[in-house]
Amino acid sequence: MENDILDAFKDIGYDKINSEKLESAIAEGPKSVEYTRLVEWLSKELKFLCSLDEHVNAITSADDSSSFLLEVSSFLKELGCQYTILTEGNVNQRLQTRGNRLLLLDFLLSELQAARMVRSNKPDP
C-alpha cells in the first residue's frame, strides 16, 4: 500500500516525499513532523477545493500530537469520512496502527483526487 500512496502523491504533484521519508513518517505516525506535514498539505488542498472551514496543522514536536489528532478528527467529520475506525472511539487510539495511518493518507489522497476531478469538470462562473 505504501507504493500506492507514494504514487498517488506523485500523481497529485507532491514531490517532497520519497519512499524512505514515507516509511519513516508512517512508522512514527502522529508523532512524526513529516507525517503531519503530509496530512496538513492534503487538508489544505481539500479545504480550498471543497470550501471547507477546517484544515489540519502539522506539529512542530511530538508533544503536539494530541492537538493534531483532535484537528484530524474535526476535519474528517467535516469531510464526511465514512471510516469509523478513523472517526469513532478514543481519538488518541485512532492512528495507533500502521494500517490506520495508511488508511488516513489513502482516504485524503482519494478525496483530493476526486475533488480535483470535480473541479476540472465544473465550468467557471
Coordinates of C-alpha atoms in Angstrom, one line a residue:
M1 CA 0.0 0.0 0.0
E2 CA 2.9 2.3 0.6
N3 CA 3.9 2.3 -3.1
D4 CA 0.3 3.2 -4.0
I5 CA 0.4 6.1 -1.6
L6 CA 3.7 7.3 -2.9
D7 CA 2.4 7.0 -6.5
A8 CA -0.7 9.0 -5.5
F9 CA 1.4 11.8 -4.0
K10 CA 3.4 11.9 -7.2
D11 CA 0.2 11.9 -9.3
I12 CA -1.1 14.9 -7.5
G13 CA 2.1 16.8 -7.9
Y14 CA 3.5 16.5 -4.3
D15 CA 7.2 15.8 -4.8
K16 CA 8.6 16.4 -1.3
I17 CA 8.3 12.8 -0.3
N18 CA 10.3 9.6 -1.2
S19 CA 9.9 6.0 -0.1
E20 CA 12.3 6.4 2.9
K21 CA 10.6 9.5 4.2
L22 CA 7.2 8.0 3.8
E23 CA 8.2 4.8 5.5
S24 CA 9.6 6.8 8.5
A25 CA 6.6 9.0 8.6
I26 CA 4.2 6.1 8.7
A27 CA 6.2 4.3 11.3
E28 CA 6.0 7.3 13.7
G29 CA 2.5 8.4 12.7
P30 CA 1.0 11.4 14.6
K31 CA 4.3 12.0 16.5
S32 CA 6.1 12.5 13.2
V33 CA 6.5 16.0 11.8
E34 CA 6.7 14.6 8.3
Y35 CA 3.5 12.5 8.6
T36 CA 1.6 15.5 10.0
R37 CA 3.0 17.7 7.2
L38 CA 1.6 15.3 4.6
V39 CA -1.8 15.4 6.3
E40 CA -1.6 19.2 6.6
W41 CA -0.9 19.7 2.9
L42 CA -3.7 17.3 1.9
S43 CA -6.2 19.0 4.2
K44 CA -5.3 22.5 3.0
E45 CA -5.7 21.4 -0.6
L46 CA -9.1 19.9 0.3
K47 CA -10.1 23.0 2.2
F48 CA -9.6 25.1 -0.8
L49 CA -11.2 22.8 -3.4
C50 CA -14.2 21.8 -1.2
S51 CA -14.7 25.2 0.5
L52 CA -14.3 23.6 3.9
D53 CA -13.9 25.5 7.2
E54 CA -11.3 23.3 8.8
H55 CA -7.8 22.1 8.0
V56 CA -5.2 20.3 9.9
N57 CA -2.0 21.8 11.2
A58 CA 1.3 19.9 11.2
I59 CA 3.1 19.5 14.5
T60 CA 6.4 21.1 15.4
S61 CA 7.2 18.5 18.1
A62 CA 5.9 15.1 19.2
D63 CA 4.3 16.9 22.2
D64 CA 1.8 18.5 19.8
S65 CA 0.4 15.1 18.6
S66 CA -2.8 15.3 20.8
S67 CA -3.9 18.6 19.2
F68 CA -3.1 17.1 15.8
L69 CA -5.3 14.2 16.5
L70 CA -8.2 16.4 17.5
E71 CA -7.8 18.5 14.4
V72 CA -7.8 15.4 12.2
S73 CA -11.0 14.2 14.0
S74 CA -12.7 17.5 13.3
F75 CA -11.5 17.7 9.7
L76 CA -12.7 14.1 8.9
K77 CA -16.1 14.9 10.4
E78 CA -16.5 18.0 8.2
L79 CA -15.3 16.0 5.2
G80 CA -17.9 13.3 5.9
C81 CA -15.4 10.4 6.3
Q82 CA -17.2 7.1 6.5
Y83 CA -14.3 5.1 8.0
T84 CA -15.5 4.7 11.6
I85 CA -12.1 3.4 12.6
L86 CA -10.8 6.9 11.9
T87 CA -13.8 8.9 13.3
E88 CA -15.1 7.0 16.3
G89 CA -13.7 5.9 19.7
N90 CA -10.8 7.3 21.7
V91 CA -9.2 10.0 19.5
N92 CA -5.8 9.0 20.8
Q93 CA -6.2 5.4 19.6
R94 CA -7.4 6.1 16.0
L95 CA -3.9 6.4 14.4
Q96 CA -2.1 3.9 16.7
T97 CA -1.8 1.2 14.0
R98 CA 0.2 1.4 10.8
G99 CA -2.9 0.3 8.9
N100 CA -4.9 3.3 10.2
R101 CA -2.1 5.7 9.4
L102 CA -2.0 4.4 5.8
L103 CA -5.8 4.5 5.6
L104 CA -5.9 8.2 6.6
L105 CA -3.4 9.1 3.9
D106 CA -5.2 6.9 1.3
F107 CA -8.6 8.5 2.2
L108 CA -7.3 12.0 2.0
L109 CA -5.4 11.3 -1.3
S110 CA -8.6 9.8 -2.8
E111 CA -10.7 12.7 -1.7
L112 CA -8.2 15.2 -3.1
Q113 CA -8.1 13.4 -6.5
A114 CA -11.9 13.3 -6.6
A115 CA -12.1 17.0 -5.7
R116 CA -9.7 17.9 -8.4
M117 CA -11.7 15.9 -11.0
V118 CA -14.9 17.6 -10.0
R119 CA -13.3 21.0 -10.1
S120 CA -11.8 20.4 -13.6
N121 CA -15.2 19.3 -14.9
K122 CA -17.0 22.3 -13.3
P123 CA -17.3 25.3 -15.6
D124 CA -16.1 28.6 -14.3
P125 CA -19.0 31.0 -13.5

